[in-house]
mmCIF file of C-alpha atoms and ligand atoms in Angstrom:
data_model
loop_
_atom_site.group_PDB
_atom_site.id
_atom_site.type_symbol
_atom_site.label_atom_id
_atom_site.label_comp_id
_atom_site.label_asym_id
_atom_site.label_seq_id
_atom_site.Cartn_x
_atom_site.Cartn_y
_atom_site.Cartn_z
ATOM 1 C CA MET A 287 0.019 -0.010 0.596
ATOM 2 C CA LEU A 288 -0.065 2.953 0.167
ATOM 3 C CA GLU A 289 -0.169 2.929 1.052
ATOM 4 C CA SER A 290 1.842 2.344 1.504
ATOM 5 C CA ALA A 291 1.476 5.867 0.564
ATOM 6 C CA ILE A 292 4.481 8.096 -0.222
ATOM 7 C CA ALA A 293 4.418 11.928 -0.352
ATOM 8 C CA PHE A 294 2.222 13.690 -2.899
ATOM 9 C CA ARG A 295 4.623 16.654 -2.963
ATOM 10 C CA SER A 296 4.011 17.218 -6.725
ATOM 11 C CA PRO A 297 1.108 14.436 -7.833
ATOM 12 C CA PRO A 298 0.624 13.911 -11.532
ATOM 13 C CA ALA A 299 -0.984 16.737 -12.906
ATOM 14 C CA ARG A 300 -3.664 14.783 -13.313
ATOM 15 C CA MET A 301 -4.400 11.559 -11.229
ATOM 16 C CA PRO A 302 -4.506 9.029 -14.218
ATOM 17 C CA ARG A 303 -7.464 6.961 -13.416
ATOM 18 C CA THR A 304 -6.419 4.516 -16.096
ATOM 19 C CA ALA A 305 -3.985 2.569 -16.431
ATOM 20 C CA VAL A 306 -0.885 4.256 -18.571
ATOM 21 C CA LEU A 307 0.138 1.272 -21.053
ATOM 22 C CA PRO A 308 3.606 3.731 -22.854
ATOM 23 C CA GLN A 309 5.795 1.819 -24.695
ATOM 24 C CA PRO A 310 9.000 0.995 -22.096
ATOM 25 C CA PRO A 311 12.321 1.258 -23.230
ATOM 26 C CA THR A 312 14.172 -1.435 -26.038
ATOM 27 C CA ASP A 313 15.844 -3.528 -23.703
ATOM 28 C CA ILE A 314 12.616 -3.696 -21.150
ATOM 29 C CA ALA A 315 10.465 -4.631 -23.357
ATOM 30 C CA ALA A 316 12.998 -7.173 -24.814
ATOM 31 C CA THR A 317 13.288 -8.263 -21.430
ATOM 32 C CA LEU A 318 9.688 -8.282 -20.121
ATOM 33 C CA HIS A 319 8.781 -10.415 -24.157
ATOM 34 C CA SER A 320 11.262 -12.521 -22.718
ATOM 35 C CA ILE A 321 9.696 -14.227 -19.111
ATOM 36 C CA GLY A 322 7.064 -13.604 -20.389
ATOM 37 C CA ALA A 323 5.472 -10.758 -19.083
ATOM 38 C CA GLN A 324 3.445 -8.020 -19.100
ATOM 39 C CA LEU A 325 3.793 -4.770 -16.411
ATOM 40 C CA LEU A 326 0.798 -2.648 -15.765
ATOM 41 C CA VAL A 327 1.324 0.704 -14.597
ATOM 42 C CA ARG A 328 -1.197 1.475 -12.782
ATOM 43 C CA GLY A 329 -1.865 5.322 -11.538
ATOM 44 C CA TRP A 330 -3.060 5.967 -7.363
ATOM 45 C CA LEU A 331 -4.198 3.775 -5.346
ATOM 46 C CA SER A 332 -3.390 0.949 -7.044
ATOM 47 C CA ALA A 333 -0.379 -1.132 -7.419
ATOM 48 C CA ASN A 334 1.141 -2.332 -10.453
ATOM 49 C CA ASN A 335 -0.471 -5.571 -12.288
ATOM 50 C CA ILE A 336 3.136 -8.163 -13.766
ATOM 51 C CA VAL A 337 0.604 -10.743 -16.164
ATOM 52 C CA PHE A 338 1.808 -13.825 -16.818
ATOM 53 C CA GLY A 339 0.947 -15.448 -19.727
ATOM 54 C CA ASP A 340 0.087 -19.014 -20.518
ATOM 55 C CA GLY A 341 3.019 -21.819 -18.848
ATOM 56 C CA PRO A 342 3.478 -24.837 -17.311
ATOM 57 C CA GLY A 343 1.601 -22.728 -14.068
ATOM 58 C CA GLY A 344 -1.535 -21.396 -16.033
ATOM 59 C CA ALA A 345 -1.714 -17.824 -16.252
ATOM 60 C CA THR A 346 -0.528 -15.625 -12.551
ATOM 61 C CA VAL A 347 -0.939 -11.685 -12.274
ATOM 62 C CA VAL A 348 1.351 -10.562 -9.682
ATOM 63 C CA ASP A 349 -1.110 -7.567 -7.287
ATOM 64 C CA THR A 350 -4.271 -6.944 -8.044
ATOM 65 C CA GLY A 351 -4.388 -2.921 -7.017
ATOM 66 C CA TYR A 352 -6.914 -1.135 -5.005
ATOM 67 C CA PHE A 353 -10.400 -2.714 -4.048
ATOM 68 C CA SER A 354 -12.088 1.137 -6.043
ATOM 69 C CA HIS A 355 -10.441 0.300 -9.363
ATOM 70 C CA ALA A 356 -10.839 -3.593 -9.468
ATOM 71 C CA ALA A 357 -13.925 -4.045 -12.183
ATOM 72 C CA GLN A 358 -10.928 -1.722 -13.761
ATOM 73 C CA THR A 359 -8.215 -4.529 -12.882
ATOM 74 C CA VAL A 360 -10.133 -6.887 -13.986
ATOM 75 C CA ALA A 361 -10.826 -5.561 -17.543
ATOM 76 C CA LEU A 362 -7.271 -4.946 -17.778
ATOM 77 C CA VAL A 363 -5.984 -8.710 -16.787
ATOM 78 C CA GLU A 364 -8.755 -9.669 -19.347
ATOM 79 C CA GLN A 365 -7.638 -7.549 -21.896
ATOM 80 C CA GLY A 366 -3.479 -9.154 -21.037
ATOM 81 C CA LEU A 367 -4.531 -12.940 -21.429
ATOM 82 C CA GLN A 368 -6.299 -12.225 -24.753
ATOM 83 C CA GLY A 369 -8.956 -14.852 -23.891
ATOM 84 C CA GLN A 370 -6.497 -17.358 -21.407
ATOM 85 C CA PRO A 371 -8.333 -18.347 -17.533
ATOM 86 C CA LEU A 372 -6.611 -16.509 -15.384
ATOM 87 C CA ALA A 373 -5.499 -19.846 -13.149
ATOM 88 C CA GLN A 374 -3.603 -18.246 -10.207
ATOM 89 C CA VAL A 375 -2.885 -14.807 -7.954
ATOM 90 C CA VAL A 376 0.440 -13.933 -6.367
ATOM 91 C CA ASN A 377 0.175 -10.872 -3.353
ATOM 92 C CA THR A 378 3.942 -9.788 -2.338
ATOM 93 C CA HIS A 379 2.020 -8.381 0.922
ATOM 94 C CA LEU A 380 -1.989 -7.534 1.311
ATOM 95 C CA HIS A 381 -1.730 -4.051 2.059
ATOM 96 C CA SER A 382 -5.069 -1.992 0.386
ATOM 97 C CA ASP A 383 -3.533 -1.252 -2.883
ATOM 98 C CA HIS A 384 -1.969 -4.659 -3.654
ATOM 99 C CA CYS A 385 -4.661 -7.467 -2.922
ATOM 100 C CA GLY A 386 -7.731 -5.149 -3.564
ATOM 101 C CA GLY A 387 -8.862 -6.644 -6.645
ATOM 102 C CA ASN A 388 -7.850 -10.220 -5.226
ATOM 103 C CA ALA A 389 -11.806 -11.118 -5.244
ATOM 104 C CA SER A 390 -12.800 -9.553 -7.511
ATOM 105 C CA LEU A 391 -10.605 -12.254 -10.157
ATOM 106 C CA GLN A 392 -11.527 -15.099 -8.449
ATOM 107 C CA ARG A 393 -15.477 -14.795 -8.968
ATOM 108 C CA ARG A 394 -14.357 -14.099 -12.545
ATOM 109 C CA TRP A 395 -12.371 -17.067 -12.586
ATOM 110 C CA PRO A 396 -13.983 -19.459 -10.099
ATOM 111 C CA ASP A 397 -10.719 -22.153 -10.683
ATOM 112 C CA LEU A 398 -8.751 -18.899 -9.856
ATOM 113 C CA ARG A 399 -5.793 -20.252 -7.209
ATOM 114 C CA ILE A 400 -4.627 -17.217 -4.389
ATOM 115 C CA SER A 401 -1.032 -17.621 -3.158
ATOM 116 C CA VAL A 402 -0.229 -14.947 -0.004
ATOM 117 C CA PRO A 403 2.566 -14.917 1.748
ATOM 118 C CA ALA A 404 2.501 -17.130 4.424
ATOM 119 C CA GLY A 405 3.269 -14.499 7.436
ATOM 120 C CA TYR A 406 -0.358 -12.983 6.929
ATOM 121 C CA ARG A 407 -2.653 -16.619 7.375
ATOM 122 C CA ALA A 408 -3.469 -15.823 11.085
ATOM 123 C CA HIS A 409 -5.399 -12.695 9.332
ATOM 124 C CA LEU A 410 -7.070 -14.653 6.567
ATOM 125 C CA LEU A 411 -8.672 -17.515 7.948
ATOM 126 C CA PRO A 412 -10.597 -15.938 8.908
ATOM 127 C CA TRP A 413 -10.719 -12.739 7.673
ATOM 128 C CA ASP A 414 -9.397 -10.510 10.489
ATOM 129 C CA GLU A 415 -9.143 -6.027 9.302
ATOM 130 C CA SER A 416 -7.461 -5.543 12.104
ATOM 131 C CA GLY A 417 -4.742 -7.372 11.408
ATOM 132 C CA LEU A 418 -4.507 -7.118 7.686
ATOM 133 C CA SER A 419 -4.210 -3.338 8.529
ATOM 134 C CA TYR A 420 -7.575 -1.973 6.494
ATOM 135 C CA ARG A 421 -9.052 -1.703 9.959
ATOM 136 C CA ASP A 422 -6.269 1.098 11.153
ATOM 137 C CA THR A 423 -5.874 3.135 7.979
ATOM 138 C CA ASP A 424 -9.825 2.925 7.129
ATOM 139 C CA GLN A 425 -8.692 1.727 3.341
ATOM 140 C CA GLN A 426 -10.964 -0.426 1.966
ATOM 141 C CA CYS A 427 -10.495 -4.193 0.744
ATOM 142 C CA GLU A 428 -13.357 -6.904 -0.388
ATOM 143 C CA PRO A 429 -12.550 -10.283 1.479
ATOM 144 C CA PHE A 430 -10.755 -13.255 0.296
ATOM 145 C CA VAL A 431 -9.821 -16.517 0.658
ATOM 146 C CA PRO A 432 -6.258 -17.959 -0.103
ATOM 147 C CA GLN A 433 -6.085 -21.476 -1.443
ATOM 148 C CA ALA A 434 -1.928 -21.346 -0.097
ATOM 149 C CA PHE A 435 0.960 -19.240 0.741
ATOM 150 C CA ILE A 436 4.540 -18.887 -0.112
ATOM 151 C CA THR A 437 7.676 -18.680 1.949
ATOM 152 C CA ALA A 438 10.963 -16.775 1.838
ATOM 153 C CA GLY A 439 13.121 -19.986 0.422
ATOM 154 C CA ASP A 440 10.356 -21.516 -2.001
ATOM 155 C CA SER A 441 10.198 -21.155 -6.027
ATOM 156 C CA ILE A 442 7.213 -20.314 -7.889
ATOM 157 C CA LEU A 443 6.463 -20.834 -11.422
ATOM 158 C CA LEU A 444 5.464 -17.254 -13.674
ATOM 159 C CA GLY A 445 4.431 -18.586 -16.647
ATOM 160 C CA ARG A 446 7.532 -20.545 -17.468
ATOM 161 C CA ARG A 447 10.313 -19.694 -15.465
ATOM 162 C CA ALA A 448 10.788 -20.548 -11.892
ATOM 163 C CA TRP A 449 10.988 -17.474 -9.340
ATOM 164 C CA GLN A 450 12.529 -16.924 -5.800
ATOM 165 C CA VAL A 451 10.629 -16.425 -2.930
ATOM 166 C CA HIS A 452 12.609 -14.196 -0.855
ATOM 167 C CA ALA A 453 11.539 -11.886 2.887
ATOM 168 C CA ALA A 454 10.829 -8.256 1.540
ATOM 169 C CA PRO A 455 10.654 -7.284 5.147
ATOM 170 C CA GLY A 456 10.566 -3.155 6.787
ATOM 171 C CA HIS A 457 7.826 -1.828 5.225
ATOM 172 C CA ASP A 458 5.909 -4.636 5.892
ATOM 173 C CA PRO A 459 6.563 -6.998 8.111
ATOM 174 C CA ASP A 460 5.816 -10.205 5.858
ATOM 175 C CA ALA A 461 5.935 -9.132 2.624
ATOM 176 C CA VAL A 462 8.079 -10.866 0.106
ATOM 177 C CA LEU A 463 9.840 -9.436 -3.292
ATOM 178 C CA LEU A 464 10.042 -12.257 -5.962
ATOM 179 C CA PHE A 465 13.111 -12.492 -8.167
ATOM 180 C CA GLU A 466 14.238 -14.781 -11.359
ATOM 181 C CA PRO A 467 17.671 -15.686 -11.565
ATOM 182 C CA ASP A 468 18.437 -15.870 -14.810
ATOM 183 C CA SER A 469 17.223 -12.782 -16.126
ATOM 184 C CA ARG A 470 18.343 -10.783 -12.920
ATOM 185 C CA THR A 471 14.607 -9.512 -12.925
ATOM 186 C CA LEU A 472 13.421 -8.504 -10.144
ATOM 187 C CA ILE A 473 9.720 -7.550 -8.616
ATOM 188 C CA SER A 474 10.487 -5.942 -5.569
ATOM 189 C CA GLY A 475 6.134 -4.907 -4.016
ATOM 190 C CA ASP A 476 6.759 -1.849 -1.868
ATOM 191 C CA ALA A 477 10.620 -2.854 -0.952
ATOM 192 C CA LEU A 478 12.223 -0.139 -3.206
ATOM 193 C CA TRP A 479 11.282 2.689 -6.000
ATOM 194 C CA GLU A 480 12.951 4.174 -8.517
ATOM 195 C CA SER A 481 13.196 7.130 -6.656
ATOM 196 C CA ARG A 482 10.862 7.108 -3.236
ATOM 197 C CA LEU A 483 10.789 4.882 -0.206
ATOM 198 C CA ALA A 484 7.509 3.561 0.818
ATOM 199 C CA ILE A 485 6.506 4.303 4.939
ATOM 200 C CA ILE A 486 8.041 1.860 7.042
ATOM 201 C CA PHE A 487 5.017 0.217 8.824
ATOM 202 C CA PRO A 488 5.910 -0.568 11.759
ATOM 203 C CA GLU A 489 8.061 2.935 12.590
ATOM 204 C CA LEU A 490 3.890 4.044 13.088
ATOM 205 C CA VAL A 491 3.050 1.155 15.860
ATOM 206 C CA GLY A 492 5.945 1.719 17.825
ATOM 207 C CA GLU A 493 7.439 -1.372 16.639
ATOM 208 C CA PRO A 494 11.410 -1.441 14.799
ATOM 209 C CA GLY A 495 11.664 -1.683 10.822
ATOM 210 C CA PHE A 496 14.342 0.777 9.574
ATOM 211 C CA ASP A 497 16.634 -1.669 10.061
ATOM 212 C CA ALA A 498 14.615 -4.434 7.986
ATOM 213 C CA ALA A 499 14.683 -2.168 5.249
ATOM 214 C CA HIS A 500 17.612 -1.831 5.186
ATOM 215 C CA GLN A 501 18.217 -5.924 5.198
ATOM 216 C CA ALA A 502 15.832 -5.868 2.878
ATOM 217 C CA LEU A 503 17.815 -3.806 0.763
ATOM 218 C CA ASP A 504 21.182 -5.356 0.995
ATOM 219 C CA LEU A 505 19.150 -9.008 -0.196
ATOM 220 C CA ILE A 506 18.476 -6.553 -3.298
ATOM 221 C CA GLU A 507 21.606 -5.605 -3.698
ATOM 222 C CA ALA A 508 22.844 -9.142 -3.480
ATOM 223 C CA LEU A 509 20.420 -10.433 -6.082
ATOM 224 C CA GLN A 510 21.907 -8.262 -8.445
ATOM 225 C CA PRO A 511 19.156 -7.828 -10.124
ATOM 226 C CA ARG A 512 19.053 -6.105 -14.302
ATOM 227 C CA LEU A 513 15.494 -4.948 -14.887
ATOM 228 C CA VAL A 514 13.009 -3.686 -11.209
ATOM 229 C CA LEU A 515 9.543 -4.240 -11.823
ATOM 230 C CA PRO A 516 7.920 -2.178 -8.663
ATOM 231 C CA GLY A 517 4.665 -2.279 -6.986
ATOM 232 C CA HIS A 518 4.332 1.321 -8.132
ATOM 233 C CA GLY A 519 6.778 4.125 -11.022
ATOM 234 C CA GLN A 520 7.453 2.278 -13.800
ATOM 235 C CA ALA A 521 10.191 -0.783 -15.062
ATOM 236 C CA PHE A 522 13.999 0.517 -13.887
ATOM 237 C CA SER A 523 17.254 -0.172 -14.278
ATOM 238 C CA GLY A 524 19.317 1.735 -12.394
ATOM 239 C CA VAL A 525 19.000 -0.881 -9.779
ATOM 240 C CA ALA A 526 21.955 0.767 -7.370
ATOM 241 C CA ALA A 527 21.159 4.170 -7.735
ATOM 242 C CA ALA A 528 17.050 3.370 -6.735
ATOM 243 C CA ILE A 529 19.164 1.516 -3.501
ATOM 244 C CA GLU A 530 21.524 4.099 -2.445
ATOM 245 C CA ALA A 531 18.447 7.319 -2.527
ATOM 246 C CA SER A 532 16.842 4.842 -0.501
ATOM 247 C CA ARG A 533 18.559 4.462 2.302
ATOM 248 C CA GLN A 534 19.959 7.724 1.894
ATOM 249 C CA ARG A 535 16.090 8.054 3.176
ATOM 250 C CA LEU A 536 16.125 5.771 5.673
ATOM 251 C CA ARG A 537 19.103 7.325 7.831
ATOM 252 C CA ALA A 538 17.400 10.595 7.445
ATOM 253 C CA PHE A 539 13.932 9.009 8.622
ATOM 254 C CA ALA A 540 16.016 6.459 11.191
ATOM 255 C CA ALA A 541 17.827 10.000 12.891
ATOM 256 C CA ALA A 542 14.089 11.643 12.714
ATOM 257 C CA PRO A 543 12.385 8.954 13.711
ATOM 258 C CA LEU A 544 8.729 12.496 13.926
ATOM 259 C CA LYS A 545 10.004 13.232 10.715
ATOM 260 C CA HIS A 546 9.040 9.605 9.090
ATOM 261 C CA ARG A 547 5.788 9.462 10.983
ATOM 262 C CA GLN A 548 4.668 12.518 10.325
ATOM 263 C CA HIS A 549 5.416 11.991 6.568
ATOM 264 C CA ALA A 550 3.739 9.458 6.632
ATOM 265 C CA ALA A 551 0.274 10.199 8.036
ATOM 266 C CA ARG A 552 0.130 13.523 4.989
ATOM 267 C CA ALA A 553 0.944 10.358 2.689
ATOM 268 C CA LEU A 554 -1.977 8.455 4.005
ATOM 269 C CA VAL A 555 -4.021 11.481 3.873
ATOM 270 C CA SER A 556 -3.337 11.973 0.365
ATOM 271 C CA TYR A 557 -4.040 8.215 -0.317
ATOM 272 C CA HIS A 558 -7.798 8.862 1.082
ATOM 273 C CA MET A 559 -8.279 12.091 -0.354
ATOM 274 C CA LEU A 560 -7.655 10.523 -3.851
ATOM 275 C CA GLU A 561 -10.206 7.574 -3.079
ATOM 276 C CA HIS A 562 -12.783 10.380 -1.919
ATOM 277 C CA ARG A 563 -11.383 13.318 -4.620
ATOM 278 C CA SER A 564 -12.985 15.585 -2.134
ATOM 279 C CA ARG A 565 -14.767 15.925 1.746
ATOM 280 C CA PRO A 566 -15.901 18.966 3.985
ATOM 281 C CA ARG A 567 -12.849 19.791 5.422
ATOM 282 C CA ALA A 568 -14.485 18.546 9.409
ATOM 283 C CA ALA A 569 -15.062 15.979 8.540
ATOM 284 C CA LEU A 570 -11.757 14.965 6.651
ATOM 285 C CA ILE A 571 -10.248 16.550 10.144
ATOM 286 C CA ALA A 572 -12.673 14.459 11.942
ATOM 287 C CA TRP A 573 -12.160 11.086 10.069
ATOM 288 C CA ILE A 574 -8.172 11.778 10.573
ATOM 289 C CA ALA A 575 -8.182 12.359 14.192
ATOM 290 C CA ARG A 576 -10.008 8.597 14.621
ATOM 291 C CA THR A 577 -8.669 6.507 12.493
ATOM 292 C CA PRO A 578 -6.756 4.408 14.491
ATOM 293 C CA ILE A 579 -3.445 4.845 12.095
ATOM 294 C CA PHE A 580 -3.093 8.132 12.651
ATOM 295 C CA GLY A 581 -3.786 8.157 16.942
ATOM 296 C CA LYS A 582 -0.613 5.902 16.227
ATOM 297 C CA ALA A 583 2.065 7.491 14.390
ATOM 298 C CA LEU A 584 1.456 10.454 15.540
ATOM 299 C CA GLN A 585 1.237 9.364 19.660
ATOM 300 C CA CYS A 586 -2.127 10.999 20.252
ATOM 301 C CA GLU A 587 -4.272 8.498 20.725
ATOM 302 C CA SER A 588 -5.428 9.374 23.946
ATOM 303 C CA ASP A 589 -5.753 13.045 23.829
ATOM 304 C CA PRO A 590 -8.914 13.732 21.356
ATOM 305 C CA ALA A 591 -7.925 16.897 21.957
ATOM 306 C CA LEU A 592 -4.195 16.521 20.860
ATOM 307 C CA ALA A 593 -5.542 14.151 18.143
ATOM 308 C CA LEU A 594 -8.451 17.158 16.428
ATOM 309 C CA ALA A 595 -5.051 19.580 16.688
ATOM 310 C CA LEU A 596 -2.889 17.490 14.657
ATOM 311 C CA ALA A 597 -5.515 16.595 12.502
ATOM 312 C CA THR A 598 -5.824 20.290 11.483
ATOM 313 C CA ALA A 599 -1.664 21.041 11.225
ATOM 314 C CA THR A 600 -1.429 17.481 9.195
ATOM 315 C CA THR A 601 -4.228 18.831 7.290
ATOM 316 C CA ASP A 602 -3.101 22.866 6.657
ATOM 317 C CA ARG A 603 0.469 21.368 5.367
ATOM 318 C CA LEU A 604 -0.717 19.563 2.637
ATOM 319 C CA VAL A 605 -2.711 22.887 1.801
ATOM 320 C CA ALA A 606 0.306 24.797 2.207
ATOM 321 C CA ASP A 607 2.353 21.856 0.325
ATOM 322 C CA GLY A 608 -0.268 22.594 -2.450
ATOM 323 C CA VAL A 609 -1.322 18.594 -2.389
ATOM 324 C CA LEU A 610 -4.799 19.920 -1.807
ATOM 325 C CA VAL A 611 -6.788 22.649 -1.980
ATOM 326 C CA GLN A 612 -9.461 24.591 0.212
ATOM 327 C CA GLN A 613 -12.601 25.063 -1.610
ATOM 328 C CA GLY A 614 -14.785 26.836 0.151
ATOM 329 C CA GLU A 615 -15.382 24.627 3.345
ATOM 330 C CA LEU A 616 -13.965 22.022 0.959
ATOM 331 C CA ILE A 617 -10.498 20.039 0.948
ATOM 332 C CA ALA A 618 -9.737 19.130 -2.485
ATOM 333 C CA LEU A 619 -7.399 17.287 -4.127
ATOM 334 C CA ALA A 620 -5.089 20.262 -5.549
ATOM 335 C CA ASP A 621 -5.297 18.554 -9.300
ATOM 336 C CA GLY A 622 -9.296 17.577 -9.311
HETATM 337 ZN ZN1 ZN X 48 2.932 -1.600 1.044
#
């Protein structure tokens, strides 16, 4: 997720509601072709979808976008598969923007098998919104039932190739990344983006996460990927520069954890506004003040007056930064 969200200081002029499918550079296109993958680069709120055509494991999609985009995800996957049935969904982690299409895809293809990282098992059977972060963040995800669990050390078939499963903690303790050693292609989820850093969610609730995020970057460096298919943004091959940028950002946040918490709060409000586009100012501030993740991140859970003051300050900062705009009693996305 989103939310795994990020700073939206410079949002695109208009957040794309449809998938953006520009032609990738020739070498990236050649690698994608060789591994039988299509990268569907989605606009926020949805994570990218990586579609693999038929192979021994059947057609597969890695990550499925946000709940409110699920119909579009189904249509894009149908288009990508050109009539083949989808056999498998694999999720890098279970933030709402990465698995929100799982239930819709399984309705469309009832034999679909959903494979998720094993760390989430206790929160899925039965479905537990609190354990899955959706209650804390007040984000939506339609419940689904997984058929298989993947864990570090496993090998899974995506298309015609075997991909290694590695642990990728930091952004989320139970996340995994997927690596194909012949082409040296990495599906990084939210563990590595090209130029920004995803929220380190454990740190928002008083648990350590910065060191684990460094370890995930060390692992990626050791794998020496040639091509990264990230959870958000275009495929990229400048892996060393991306790792270094993430390390710098991590070091800065570790030195000033309050800044990370405040940054995360603003990113999560931005994410919420991407879903709602426009809300009455009072309603937005009340939502921030009562939604658990903000109380935990801003350490005001037991002080309603402080929670309201910090919710107001967070909103005002987003307006001052130009991410949100005030229109009378309404707050709207600046691009909306
Ligand atoms: Zn995430």
